[in-house]
Structure formats: C-alpha cells, structure tokens
Amino acid sequence: MKLFRYFPVAVDSIAANKMRASLTMLGIIIGVAAVLTILGVGRGASANILDEVASQGTTRLTISPSTESEGEGAGAPVQTLTMGDVRALSDAAFHPDVVEVVPQYGGSIQLVAGSNNKQTRVTGTTADYVGVHRLEMAEGRFLTEDEIAQMSNVIVIGTAVATDLFERTQVVGESVRIDGEPFTVVGVLKESGNAGFGSNDDSGFIPIGAAHGRIFNVPRYRGEYIVTSVSANAVSEERVEAAERQIEQTLRLRHGLGADDDSDFTISTQASLLDTIGTVTNTLTLLLSSIAAISLVVGGIGIMNIMLVSVTERTKEIGLRKALGAHTSDVLLQFLIESLVLTLLGGLIGIAISYGLALLVQRIPNFPIDLLIGVDALVLAVGVSAGCGLIFGLYPAMRATRLDPIEALRYE
Amino acid sequence: MADSSALVDMQNISKVYQMGETKVHALNGVSLSIEAGEYVAIVGTSGSGKSTLMNIIGLLDSPTEGVFAVRGQRASGLTGRQMADLRNREIGFVFQQFNLLARTPAWRQVELPLFYANVARSASRKRALEALAQVGLDERADHKPDELSGGQQQRVAIARALVNRPSLLLADEPTGALDTRTGEEVMALFEKLHEEGLTLVIITHDQEIAERAHRVITMRDGVIVSDSDAATTTASGFRNGLSGAAPAPLPRPVAIEQDKEEMYEAV
C-alpha cells in the first residue's frame, strides 16, 4: 500500500525539526492527558462510591419524613413518621416482601468518659440495624433484642469514638456518660477505613427506647414517638420495588392521605441512590472533560498553525517534489500524514502521561480514589487526536498542493 | 509534421502571460527539436524567454499555443497527473541552487524520484547508490547536505536527476552557484555523462559554458534568434529571422489550438 510509504517521509521531516515538533505536540499532549486523567478521576470516584453503596446491600430501603409541608399553614413542618408506623410495617402479613424494619432516632450529643469528651452522632435503633446496614464488629457485639425491649443503658461505638474517649479500642465493659447517665459499652464497630461516605467510625448506637425516653427530648405525633428515618430490607433484590409499594400503601393509609395528596415521606432505595450518584458523577465528568477538550482544540489549532508555517517554509521543497514527479495527491498525503503522525505521537505521549499518573496515584497509600482509564477512553483519545491531525492538517496540506512548482522553485 | 524521431519536438510554441491588462508574450512562436544524444545550450539574457522555454521542455508549464511532444508523446492536453508522471519518467532536473532537502542523507535525496515512480524501497536504495556512484559520490551516500561541499551537493543533485534514467537532463544554470574550479568539475561530469549517451540541455547566460555545448540556441524577446544547428530548426518548420526584428505571429485564442494541431497533421 502506497499510503504507508508516506510515514517514513513524515517521520524524517518531524525528526528534522525535533524542537518545533515537540512544541507543536505539547498542545495535543496536554489535551489528551487532561481529558484522560479527568475521565479517569470521574470513573474512579464513581466506582468508589458505587462500591461503598453496594457493600451496604442493594436490598435496603430508607424511609424518611418529607422535609417540605404544604397546606398545613405556617410554622414548622409536622413530622408524621412514628414508632406506630414502624410497628405497622413490621406486620409481615401486609408486607410480605419487607423484612427487618429498623427505626432510627439520631442526634448529636456529647459523650463523656473520665476527663475526655466527644461530640458524636448517637442513634437510637434496634437490634436489626447491624444486619440491615451490614455493620461489622471489632469488639463485643451489637445491641440485643433484650436490651432494646428493656431500654438498657448500653452503647455500641465506632473506633474513632473509642480512641478519642479511651485512647484504645478494646473498651467493652467501660462506661460512658451521656447527659449524666452512664452507658456500658457492649461493642466497638470495625473501622471502615474510609472517612467518606457511609462511615460509622464517628458514631454511637443505643436502644431506641433509651433515645426516645431519656436522652433526646423527642416529640410525639398522635401519641407515638417520631423517628428520623426507618430502614428496611426487601426479601430480595428483585422484590425491592414490591416492598417499596407495600410500604407506601401502608404509610399513606396510616397518615390519612387521599388519592390526590402528596406523600409526607420519601422512600429511597439503593438503586435510586445509585442512579442519583451516577447522574451526578456523569454530569461532573462531562463538564470537566469538555473543559479539557477545549485544550485539545487549542492544541489542534497549534498544529494547523505550525503546518501552515511548515508549508510556507518548505515551499521550495514542495516545488522540487512536484518537479521530480510528485502528484497533487502525493503532496496532500505527505502533509496530511505528517500532521497525523504529529498528533498521534502527541496523543500517545498524552496517554503515557495519564497512565503514569494513574500508577502514581495507586502507589499513594490511602489516596481516596483510583484513576480508572478504560479502553473506551483510550480509543477516544487516539481517535480525537488523529481526528485533530486530519482536520487541522487538511487546510495546510491543501495550501501546499496549490503551489505552482515554477513559482515554488523560485521561492527564496 | 512532427518529427517522430526527435526527443523533444516543439511546433510554433507561444506562451502568453496575462499581467493585469497587458499580455506578455514570453515565447512567441518557437519551433525547436532536439534529438536524442544532443548536447544543447540555451542562452539568453533574463527576460529572453529561456526560462519559460525550459519550463515547457521540463513539462512544468504548458504552452498557450503550439504543439509540444517528448519522445513522440504529445504533452498538450495531458492532465496534471499525467504531466507529473511524464516529467518523472523523461526529465531530470538540475537547479542552480541544488535544491536538496535539508538534513537528509544523500542517498535519500537521490531516491526521491523513485519514490514518486513507485519503485519498491529495496530496489530504489540500490539504484540511488548506483546513481551516486555514477557521479563519484558513493562514498558519501550517508552524508547530509551541510556535510558536503557545493560541488558535491550539485553532484548529488545530478545523481538525483539521473536516477530514474530520464530521456533528457535539463540543467538550469548548473554552475551559477559554484566557483570556477568546481563549476569546471561539474561541467566535466556533465560531458562525461553526455559521452555515455545522455541528452543534455543546459540553460545558461554564461557564454563560456554555452560554447562547450555542441549546439547553442540563443533566445531574445521570446524568439530563437540563432541556432548553431540551423538544419534542425529549418527541418522542423518555422525559422525565425536572424534578428529580433522578425515579425511576431499574431496571438491566437487558445480555443483554436485543437484545429491547428489537426492542420499540422494534415500538412
């Protein structure tokens, strides 16, 4: 194939002007490296979050009271999600696809141990919390059914709390004071090792009754304590939607909502959470990539600029080549392939740089995200840089073909 | 009637350039034929039309009027692509300024016409080295232009002109950029190649160079004012006067070129 014969010619010409060629490629190098790195960061971050979410189970549903209220007149919104709802939802006869309904009432409060104290989020909950939220214990155990029923003064704490209060994590049997009341530590949660999303390192868990009745001054609605959220598990991943419908039906009925009323609660599933996260990260990645893509276009214009200079500078060479029998197509291909080689080379160096960054990031311990560079991103980078070469090389190449050999040979 | 045995055959060639409102007759009804194996010098001052004549012989330019053929192949009416192929096959160029590619080894320079003739790379390297040997530069095949003297650079250019075995070597002021001694060496090389059978056309304004040729054609104001080998010119038809005072043929519209060619056929 004759086409391939132009590549050595292009390489020779680039090698003959190394400095100029590398400066020209810089735009493409930076552009490709930027696009790939940003795509990699976006993908790494979203993979990170998705892993985190998946590790917490894909069957979980979370019911939260709606924060908005309308038509109820002025004043604070009335919180209508209560322990009564939790009991109703626990009835398996009406909710065959719902298991482990777990109420939560949480607030930020000070824990005291000896002379140490720490402001921590303390959640009142039930024994099933550990299963629904897939917590793992480092020391001791989670709250038991008995302790929940008796509203015992027991607490399970995260590792950060343990180390802050006791400077160690083997603290089962120790006592912490909340609002003057002593609570016995029965378990310490395993460190999640991640300061970000879904970490329980900095929290404490006590029986829901103790939280409602003694620690927090919890208001009631229609005679029942309110809760800040309710978690539940669906029997299987396939039944998440059915479970969601069953819960919705019960709560709307209990809250006396008519067919036209909006629900005063929201049910979020892990699937909907994944969707939301996916949308957000995709939007962010797209935004950043388009900014990076601008640098690619700027790089491409740099290529065009240099190729135009190169055509002018090599007017005599073009004249000579034509005198020696070069066709118009020969000249066109020569310059087109030269700019193609230039951009492809720049693209490859850009890819190498972003891969280097990815490897570097992997070696940094505890770096929150990995750079994930997919094959599709590589194909995109190579394609875009080759496209840049062809598009931005076309005009200079056509200028070269239009040169009259007689004039070109006379050009000084 | 076109002389089919002639290497170059020009019949009543005119070249008119449009410069704004005025027409400039660079060539005005030139007829000329060059046989294979000739050693011709075309002389004339600048503006005499010798460069235009060279461009037409070299297939770089097309005449406005007249019939031109190389080795019996009519050049008028060819596409740019066909002209390029014919040029590649039949004509070897040597320029005053050598016109070598910067930072490129000698053998790669010489290879260039073969690249455009689609000769395979292995064969073209061999032929390039042979051509360099012909000009006595086989030892310096890997040298780049800035590592060669002016005379050596011109010899590389001559090797490049020879490599595709052209019918005709066209040299435009080949010694113009060289000192007398190197110029003499280059001329000696040309004459050696001529003795080996090469047809040589040298365009020059240097009388000393011109006098070495076996045939001298003198141009002035777009016409041939003298041709030492008058027989050839007469045989091919037109014979312009001995002075520039000869009546110039009327310029003809390009459109009737076709008819005129048929007329020649009929004669």
XYZ file of C-alpha atoms in Angstrom:
679
model
C 0.000 0.000 0.000
C 1.469 3.274 -1.126
C -0.092 5.164 1.784
C 2.342 3.630 4.254
C 5.304 4.934 2.280
C 4.491 8.453 3.466
C 5.005 7.564 7.112
C 8.826 7.347 6.908
C 8.780 10.653 4.984
C 6.681 12.212 7.756
C 8.880 10.778 10.492
C 12.010 12.101 8.716
C 10.513 15.536 8.442
C 9.442 15.557 12.104
C 12.836 14.242 13.203
C 14.493 17.016 11.201
C 12.615 19.603 13.299
C 12.515 17.991 16.734
C 12.148 21.166 18.771
C 9.376 22.565 16.643
C 7.613 19.196 16.529
C 7.673 18.729 20.294
C 6.366 22.233 20.939
C 3.583 21.579 18.463
C 2.718 18.286 20.077
C 2.588 19.863 23.525
C -0.958 21.119 22.956
C -2.170 17.649 21.993
C -0.158 16.018 24.792
C -1.691 18.269 27.442
C -5.152 17.954 25.943
C -5.131 14.167 25.768
C -3.526 13.791 29.197
C -6.066 16.191 30.728
C -9.086 14.504 29.155
C -7.907 11.022 30.110
C -6.983 11.998 33.666
C -10.280 13.742 34.274
C -12.262 10.861 32.801
C -10.188 8.504 34.973
C -10.790 10.524 38.145
C -14.513 10.687 37.411
C -14.704 6.977 36.780
C -12.551 6.178 39.809
C -14.661 8.347 42.099
C -17.913 6.890 40.889
C -16.579 3.322 41.149
C -15.520 4.133 44.689
C -18.946 5.398 45.695
C -20.741 2.579 43.914
C -18.586 0.027 45.735
C -19.432 1.688 49.007
C -23.123 1.658 48.242
C -23.069 -1.925 47.041
C -21.209 -3.027 50.170
C -24.133 -1.755 52.180
C -26.520 -4.021 50.371
C -28.692 -3.451 47.407
C -31.927 -4.554 49.052
C -32.133 -1.752 51.605
C -34.911 0.809 51.613
C -34.807 4.005 53.615
C -37.963 5.832 54.607
C -37.562 9.466 55.604
C -40.116 12.050 56.540
C -40.597 14.681 53.849
C -38.924 17.914 54.740
C -41.470 20.013 52.950
C -45.002 20.582 54.083
C -47.717 22.363 52.251
C -51.196 23.485 53.033
C -50.660 22.932 56.745
C -50.455 26.623 57.458
C -47.441 28.448 58.769
C -44.921 27.037 61.217
C -42.578 24.106 61.390
C -43.476 21.082 59.281
C -45.231 18.389 61.232
C -43.170 15.210 61.372
C -45.510 12.307 60.934
C -43.248 9.249 60.746
C -43.535 7.454 64.091
C -42.899 4.246 66.002
C -46.518 3.366 65.251
C -45.608 3.257 61.556
C -42.634 1.049 62.344
C -44.813 -1.444 64.183
C -47.352 -1.447 61.363
C -44.658 -2.038 58.749
C -43.296 -4.941 60.776
C -46.521 -6.862 60.144
C -45.415 -9.485 57.622
C -48.996 -10.282 56.634
C -49.389 -6.940 54.846
C -45.745 -6.566 53.828
C -44.634 -9.976 52.586
C -41.582 -8.520 50.840
C -40.396 -6.365 53.760
C -38.165 -7.752 56.498
C -36.189 -6.148 59.317
C -37.887 -2.807 59.801
C -35.478 -0.668 61.811
C -36.410 2.701 63.336
C -33.739 5.321 63.941
C -33.718 8.438 66.001
C -30.432 10.265 65.949
C -28.909 13.442 67.173
C -25.565 14.972 68.002
C -24.694 14.770 71.677
C -21.690 14.802 73.991
C -20.197 11.530 75.258
C -18.030 11.711 78.390
C -15.522 9.155 79.684
C -13.325 10.203 82.583
C -11.871 13.539 81.612
C -12.395 13.013 77.875
C -15.445 14.060 75.992
C -16.560 13.961 72.392
C -19.465 15.359 70.410
C -20.841 12.389 68.450
C -23.858 11.430 66.450
C -25.788 8.981 68.637
C -28.563 6.939 67.053
C -31.277 5.111 68.914
C -32.173 1.977 66.990
C -32.993 -1.721 67.247
C -31.013 -4.959 67.050
C -31.682 -5.435 63.332
C -29.747 -2.273 62.456
C -26.479 -4.191 62.334
C -27.896 -6.570 59.707
C -29.672 -4.024 57.553
C -26.652 -1.702 57.467
C -24.155 -4.559 57.290
C -22.024 -3.348 60.131
C -19.154 -5.470 61.385
C -17.950 -5.603 64.950
C -14.333 -5.185 66.013
C -15.010 -5.832 69.691
C -18.000 -7.247 71.594
C -21.419 -7.311 69.926
C -24.246 -5.102 68.739
C -27.361 -4.272 70.799
C -29.581 -7.297 71.587
C -33.371 -7.703 71.411
C -33.496 -7.895 75.210
C -31.588 -4.663 75.664
C -33.929 -2.965 73.170
C -37.011 -4.271 74.999
C -35.655 -3.212 78.391
C -34.245 0.094 77.086
C -30.957 -0.817 78.798
C -28.197 1.759 79.193
C -25.833 0.120 76.711
C -23.977 1.608 73.781
C -22.060 0.439 70.697
C -19.451 2.918 69.491
C -17.288 3.473 66.418
C -13.488 3.194 66.565
C -12.941 6.943 66.299
C -15.154 7.489 69.336
C -13.368 4.726 71.279
C -9.911 6.098 70.567
C -10.955 9.675 71.339
C -12.527 8.763 74.674
C -10.259 5.906 75.835
C -7.205 6.132 73.545
C -7.738 2.450 72.636
C -10.388 0.267 71.017
C -10.631 -2.676 73.459
C -13.195 -0.861 75.596
C -16.031 -3.389 76.079
C -17.290 -3.081 79.662
C -16.183 0.544 80.015
C -18.701 3.199 80.836
C -19.506 6.425 79.031
C -21.853 9.142 80.255
C -24.484 10.706 78.067
C -26.334 13.637 79.561
C -25.250 12.435 83.020
C -26.468 8.856 82.517
C -23.916 6.026 82.473
C -23.973 3.688 79.449
C -21.975 0.458 79.312
C -20.014 -0.124 76.113
C -21.007 -3.562 74.753
C -19.330 -3.382 71.350
C -16.989 -1.456 69.088
C -17.603 -1.273 65.320
C -14.924 -2.274 62.869
C -13.112 0.679 61.408
C -14.486 1.390 57.949
C -11.119 2.829 56.900
C -12.841 5.442 54.850
C -13.564 8.879 56.184
C -16.121 9.487 53.459
C -19.486 8.176 52.527
C -21.287 5.809 54.893
C -18.667 5.659 57.621
C -19.784 4.806 61.175
C -16.407 5.384 62.814
C -17.618 8.523 64.485
C -20.991 7.374 65.873
C -22.706 5.618 68.752
C -25.780 3.357 68.873
C -28.157 2.948 71.842
C -31.560 1.230 72.240
C -34.281 3.254 70.559
C -36.336 3.372 73.778
C -33.469 4.952 75.682
C -33.023 7.563 72.973
C -36.695 8.387 72.834
C -37.467 8.358 76.516
C -34.335 9.625 78.205
C -31.573 11.067 76.033
C -33.382 13.166 73.445
C -36.427 15.196 74.134
C -38.351 13.548 71.322
C -41.765 14.967 70.370
C -44.679 12.709 69.725
C -47.184 12.663 66.904
C -50.631 11.201 67.656
C -49.219 9.705 70.838
C -46.229 7.984 69.215
C -42.560 8.960 69.287
C -41.366 10.233 65.941
C -38.294 8.759 64.205
C -35.737 10.444 61.943
C -35.741 7.559 59.499
C -36.693 3.946 59.082
C -34.575 1.357 57.315
C -35.916 -1.901 55.991
C -34.733 -4.767 53.855
C -36.551 -6.263 50.931
C -36.529 -10.053 50.808
C -34.517 -9.982 47.599
C -33.132 -7.557 45.047
C -35.977 -8.397 42.675
C -38.608 -7.579 45.294
C -37.295 -4.116 46.203
C -39.970 -2.387 44.120
C -42.749 -4.546 45.530
C -41.520 -3.823 49.065
C -41.479 -0.122 48.235
C -45.133 -0.274 47.082
C -46.229 -2.181 50.192
C -44.571 0.337 52.491
C -46.021 3.270 50.584
C -49.529 1.842 50.747
C -49.429 1.303 54.498
C -47.938 4.678 55.307
C -50.359 6.631 53.077
C -53.251 4.806 54.701
C -51.964 5.418 58.222
C -51.219 9.077 57.514
C -54.702 9.553 56.146
C -53.584 10.749 52.726
C -56.179 10.969 49.965
C -55.564 9.877 46.403
C -54.567 13.410 45.380
C -52.319 14.140 48.353
C -48.569 14.010 48.081
C -46.829 11.544 50.361
C -45.417 13.083 53.553
C -42.478 10.696 53.399
C -39.981 9.513 50.808
C -38.719 6.014 50.217
C -35.287 5.746 48.744
C -33.760 2.509 47.595
C -30.097 1.743 46.971
C -30.969 1.547 43.283
C -32.325 5.088 43.269
C -29.281 6.218 45.241
C -27.007 4.572 42.657
C -28.922 6.326 39.891
C -28.523 9.695 41.563
C -24.818 9.195 42.189
C -24.339 8.010 38.627
C -26.080 11.073 37.224
C -24.076 13.455 39.376
C -20.695 11.923 38.587
C -21.517 11.672 34.892
C -22.510 15.321 34.758
C -19.366 16.366 36.587
C -17.149 14.218 34.392
C -18.800 15.576 31.261
C -18.335 19.146 32.438
C -14.665 18.699 33.288
C -13.990 16.714 30.127
C -15.462 19.433 27.952
C -13.131 21.933 29.578
C -10.230 19.572 28.901
C -11.474 19.043 25.347
C -11.089 22.766 24.718
C -7.369 22.347 25.283
C -7.401 19.627 22.616
C -8.984 22.024 20.150
C -6.417 24.679 21.071
C -3.712 22.064 20.538
C -5.206 21.212 17.155
C -5.140 24.849 16.106
C -1.489 24.917 17.178
C -0.886 22.011 14.795
C -2.614 23.861 11.983
C -0.546 26.959 12.673
C 2.727 25.050 12.572
C 1.713 23.115 9.474
C 0.919 26.390 7.701
C 4.316 27.761 8.694
C 5.864 24.498 7.590
C 4.189 24.673 4.167
C 5.466 28.218 3.633
C 8.911 27.315 4.883
C 9.045 24.302 2.608
C 7.663 25.989 -0.491
C 10.869 25.174 -2.349
C 10.761 21.566 -1.213
C 7.184 21.256 -2.475
C 8.231 22.770 -5.810
C 11.112 20.338 -6.046
C 8.934 17.344 -5.224
C 6.486 18.384 -7.918
C 9.322 18.843 -10.414
C 10.531 15.345 -9.568
C 7.123 13.929 -10.406
C 5.016 14.224 -7.245
C 1.296 14.267 -7.906
C -1.002 16.704 -6.155
C -2.245 13.753 -4.103
C 1.351 12.898 -3.116
C 1.865 16.380 -1.689
C -1.526 16.352 0.031
C -0.905 12.968 1.633
C 2.626 13.909 2.655
C 1.473 16.892 4.679
C -1.697 15.253 5.940
C 0.202 12.223 7.190
C 2.839 14.452 8.717
C 0.217 16.210 10.825
C -1.443 12.867 11.563
C 1.848 11.417 12.818
C 2.453 14.552 14.856
C -0.941 14.380 16.589
C -0.884 10.611 17.047
C 2.546 10.851 18.624
C 1.266 13.639 20.873
C -1.778 11.537 21.713
C 0.370 8.533 22.642
C 2.593 10.651 24.869
C -0.544 12.108 26.492
C -1.832 8.578 27.115
C 1.510 7.574 28.623
C 1.410 10.585 30.945
C -2.099 9.843 32.189
C -1.194 6.188 32.719
C 1.880 7.317 34.643
C -0.354 9.455 36.835
C -2.711 6.524 37.390
C 0.177 4.306 38.512
C 1.497 7.065 40.733
C -1.890 7.532 42.399
C -2.134 3.789 43.067
C 1.147 3.923 44.954
C -0.009 6.662 47.285
C -1.372 4.866 50.373
C -4.917 5.777 51.406
C -5.421 8.007 48.360
C -9.207 8.223 48.234
C -9.687 7.373 44.565
C -8.055 5.389 41.813
C -7.606 6.709 38.291
C -9.523 4.315 36.099
C -8.635 4.688 32.411
C -10.832 2.479 30.295
C -10.195 1.152 26.811
C -13.040 3.327 25.545
C -11.280 6.428 26.857
C -8.078 5.327 25.102
C -9.856 4.766 21.827
C -11.479 8.167 22.257
C -8.141 9.857 22.939
C -6.412 8.254 19.966
C -9.407 8.935 17.745
C -9.698 12.551 18.789
C -6.000 13.264 18.327
C -5.955 11.566 14.923
C -9.087 13.497 14.006
C -7.391 16.714 15.084
C -4.423 15.877 12.869
C -6.594 15.212 9.833
C -8.907 18.179 10.305
C -6.289 20.724 11.225
C -3.765 19.315 8.752
C -6.151 19.378 5.804
C -6.115 23.113 5.157
C -2.300 23.480 5.250
C -1.948 20.370 3.083
C -4.366 21.789 0.524
C -2.407 25.029 0.534
C 0.694 23.002 -0.271
C -0.937 21.279 -3.231
C -1.999 24.607 -4.739
C 1.591 25.815 -5.059
C 2.763 26.255 -8.629
C 6.027 24.301 -8.982
C 7.687 27.031 -11.064
C 6.844 29.726 -8.518
C 7.692 27.387 -5.639
C 11.118 26.567 -7.070
C 11.871 30.259 -7.467
C 10.757 30.975 -3.862
C 13.516 32.166 -1.548
C 4.596 17.330 -39.427
C 6.028 16.343 -36.071
C 9.366 14.625 -36.372
C 8.719 11.372 -34.514
C 12.415 10.548 -34.184
C 13.106 13.759 -32.218
C 13.336 13.552 -28.440
C 11.860 17.000 -27.979
C 9.657 18.449 -30.662
C 8.201 21.950 -30.424
C 5.988 23.388 -33.116
C 5.206 27.093 -33.090
C 5.102 27.334 -29.309
C 3.763 30.525 -27.745
C 3.378 31.366 -24.111
C 1.364 34.397 -23.087
C 1.114 35.624 -19.515
C -1.715 37.877 -18.523
C -0.290 40.618 -16.326
C -3.274 42.727 -15.378
C -4.482 44.420 -18.546
C -1.462 43.648 -20.672
C -0.434 40.378 -22.245
C 3.202 39.418 -22.031
C 4.499 37.149 -24.785
C 7.188 35.139 -23.029
C 7.504 32.874 -26.061
C 6.425 33.877 -29.488
C 6.101 31.041 -31.948
C 9.152 28.990 -31.080
C 9.851 25.840 -33.030
C 12.641 23.574 -31.987
C 13.565 19.965 -31.991
C 16.219 18.176 -30.012
C 17.441 14.727 -30.976
C 18.456 12.025 -28.522
C 22.143 12.298 -27.591
C 22.453 16.020 -28.277
C 24.359 18.463 -26.062
C 22.472 21.746 -26.260
C 22.942 25.084 -24.548
C 20.108 27.584 -24.478
C 21.433 31.074 -23.867
C 19.841 34.452 -23.473
C 19.581 37.327 -21.110
C 16.979 37.384 -18.387
C 13.580 38.058 -19.911
C 14.617 36.419 -23.183
C 12.167 33.576 -22.590
C 14.764 30.883 -21.941
C 13.327 30.056 -18.518
C 9.825 29.726 -19.962
C 11.255 27.522 -22.711
C 12.957 25.390 -20.100
C 9.744 25.084 -18.042
C 7.866 23.914 -21.108
C 10.561 21.439 -22.130
C 10.641 20.297 -18.480
C 6.841 19.743 -18.528
C 6.412 22.154 -15.644
C 4.401 24.538 -17.787
C 2.052 24.213 -20.733
C 2.287 26.421 -23.806
C -0.572 28.758 -24.605
C -0.321 27.675 -28.229
C 1.569 25.190 -30.291
C 2.336 21.517 -30.172
C 4.902 20.011 -27.887
C 5.932 16.377 -27.704
C 8.508 14.427 -25.727
C 9.633 11.150 -27.312
C 6.668 11.357 -29.620
C 4.228 11.733 -26.751
C 2.126 14.864 -27.049
C 2.214 16.889 -23.822
C -0.650 19.262 -24.578
C -3.961 18.057 -23.283
C -2.404 15.928 -20.543
C -3.796 16.162 -17.031
C -1.606 17.428 -14.209
C -1.193 13.862 -13.062
C -0.089 12.601 -16.465
C 2.295 15.570 -16.812
C 3.799 14.678 -13.424
C 4.279 11.048 -14.467
C 5.837 12.025 -17.810
C 8.120 14.513 -16.048
C 9.104 11.869 -13.531
C 9.956 9.396 -16.314
C 11.515 11.559 -19.010
C 13.087 14.628 -17.400
C 15.925 15.010 -14.910
C 16.281 18.451 -13.360
C 19.439 20.118 -12.097
C 18.972 23.528 -10.484
C 21.299 26.433 -9.803
C 20.672 26.243 -6.032
C 20.910 22.393 -5.970
C 17.519 22.219 -4.170
C 18.451 19.421 -1.823
C 16.284 18.593 1.182
C 17.784 19.808 4.446
C 19.069 17.262 6.985
C 18.501 14.358 4.608
C 21.256 11.883 3.656
C 22.450 11.989 0.048
C 21.054 8.591 -0.934
C 17.604 9.592 0.335
C 17.729 12.692 -1.844
C 18.643 10.636 -4.869
C 15.879 8.155 -4.111
C 13.162 10.814 -4.281
C 12.165 10.492 -7.991
C 11.912 6.706 -7.495
C 9.522 7.262 -4.579
C 7.175 9.072 -6.937
C 7.747 6.399 -9.604
C 6.526 3.804 -7.069
C 9.759 1.833 -7.105
C 9.980 -0.571 -4.150
C 12.152 0.679 -1.334
C 14.818 -2.018 -1.511
C 15.292 -1.532 -5.266
C 15.268 2.241 -5.003
C 18.069 2.283 -2.453
C 20.202 0.171 -4.725
C 19.515 2.406 -7.715
C 20.182 5.530 -5.662
C 23.587 4.171 -4.662
C 24.336 3.312 -8.294
C 23.470 6.847 -9.367
C 25.706 8.229 -6.628
C 28.499 6.008 -7.904
C 27.972 7.453 -11.392
C 28.759 10.925 -10.042
C 31.593 9.587 -7.878
C 29.871 10.111 -4.533
C 29.145 6.528 -3.476
C 31.472 7.044 -0.502
C 29.312 9.868 0.780
C 25.853 8.318 0.437
C 25.045 8.909 4.108
C 26.246 12.498 4.224
C 23.758 15.289 4.689
C 23.885 18.460 2.544
C 25.590 20.534 5.237
C 28.392 17.927 5.345
C 29.058 18.263 1.606
C 30.800 20.969 -0.432
C 28.886 22.960 -3.045
C 30.274 20.847 -5.868
C 29.399 17.642 -4.047
C 25.888 18.920 -3.393
C 25.455 19.631 -7.097
C 26.704 16.133 -7.889
C 24.082 14.699 -5.506
C 21.506 16.757 -7.404
C 22.836 15.355 -10.706
C 22.606 11.817 -9.326
C 19.024 12.573 -8.344
C 18.321 13.791 -11.888
C 19.845 10.626 -13.356
C 18.372 8.003 -11.047
C 15.134 7.402 -12.939
C 17.057 7.142 -16.278
C 15.409 10.134 -17.939
C 15.497 10.810 -21.685
C 16.680 14.323 -21.054
C 18.705 16.097 -18.410
C 17.682 19.706 -18.012
C 20.164 21.885 -16.130
C 19.281 25.460 -15.193
C 22.467 27.494 -14.582
C 24.111 24.409 -13.035
C 27.382 26.221 -12.294
C 25.809 29.531 -11.245
C 26.302 28.925 -7.527
C 29.745 27.351 -7.825
C 33.250 28.785 -8.085
C 35.111 28.411 -11.385
C 37.056 25.298 -10.424
C 34.073 23.340 -9.032
C 31.967 24.633 -11.905
C 34.548 23.143 -14.255
C 34.343 19.800 -12.402
C 30.549 19.763 -12.695
C 30.768 20.578 -16.434
C 33.301 17.783 -16.872
C 30.885 15.416 -15.170
C 28.072 16.547 -17.474
C 30.282 15.952 -20.506
C 31.275 12.515 -19.290
C 27.588 11.636 -18.867
C 26.891 13.022 -22.348
C 29.593 10.821 -23.816
C 27.867 7.883 -22.132
C 24.763 8.758 -24.153
C 22.818 11.256 -22.057
C 20.882 14.027 -23.796
C 21.864 17.272 -22.148
C 20.155 20.670 -22.250
C 21.851 23.431 -20.285
C 20.195 26.792 -19.773
C 22.766 29.474 -19.053
C 23.661 33.090 -19.589
C 27.352 32.234 -19.351
C 28.909 32.291 -22.863
C 31.904 30.167 -21.762
C 29.606 27.389 -20.585
C 27.459 27.716 -23.682
C 30.437 27.418 -26.044
C 31.288 23.975 -24.688
C 27.948 22.672 -25.989
C 27.675 21.102 -29.435
C 24.685 23.223 -30.260
C 23.860 26.718 -28.997
C 20.374 28.186 -29.166
C 20.148 31.911 -28.481
C 16.907 33.441 -27.263
C 15.837 37.051 -27.276
C 12.405 38.579 -26.618
C 10.645 35.258 -26.762
C 12.054 34.028 -30.062
C 15.072 31.992 -31.136
C 17.461 34.409 -32.747
C 20.138 31.907 -33.590
C 20.650 28.183 -33.582
C 24.074 26.834 -34.397
C 22.409 23.687 -35.704
C 20.187 25.568 -38.111
C 19.386 22.469 -40.104
C 17.337 21.033 -37.274
C 15.292 24.172 -36.845
C 14.639 24.592 -40.529
C 13.614 20.998 -40.859
C 11.019 21.397 -38.165
C 9.264 24.263 -39.898
C 9.481 27.791 -38.634
C 12.677 29.674 -38.932
C 12.745 32.986 -37.224
C 14.833 35.814 -38.581
C 18.387 36.413 -37.591
C 17.390 39.412 -35.554
C 14.646 40.218 -33.138
C 13.005 42.246 -35.884
C 11.286 39.182 -37.292
C 7.513 39.657 -37.450
C 5.832 38.073 -34.484
C 2.924 35.778 -35.306
C -0.442 37.077 -34.250
C -1.556 35.728 -30.898
C -4.260 33.163 -31.357
C -7.066 32.235 -28.977
C -6.430 29.024 -27.097
C -9.731 27.596 -28.310
C -8.484 27.016 -31.843
C -5.456 25.062 -30.685
C -7.194 21.817 -31.499
C -7.862 22.809 -35.107
C -4.316 23.936 -35.505
C -2.992 20.598 -34.362
C -5.138 18.866 -36.942
C -3.769 21.265 -39.512
C -0.260 20.093 -38.683
C -1.398 16.561 -39.046
C -2.734 17.352 -42.477
C 0.432 19.092 -43.718
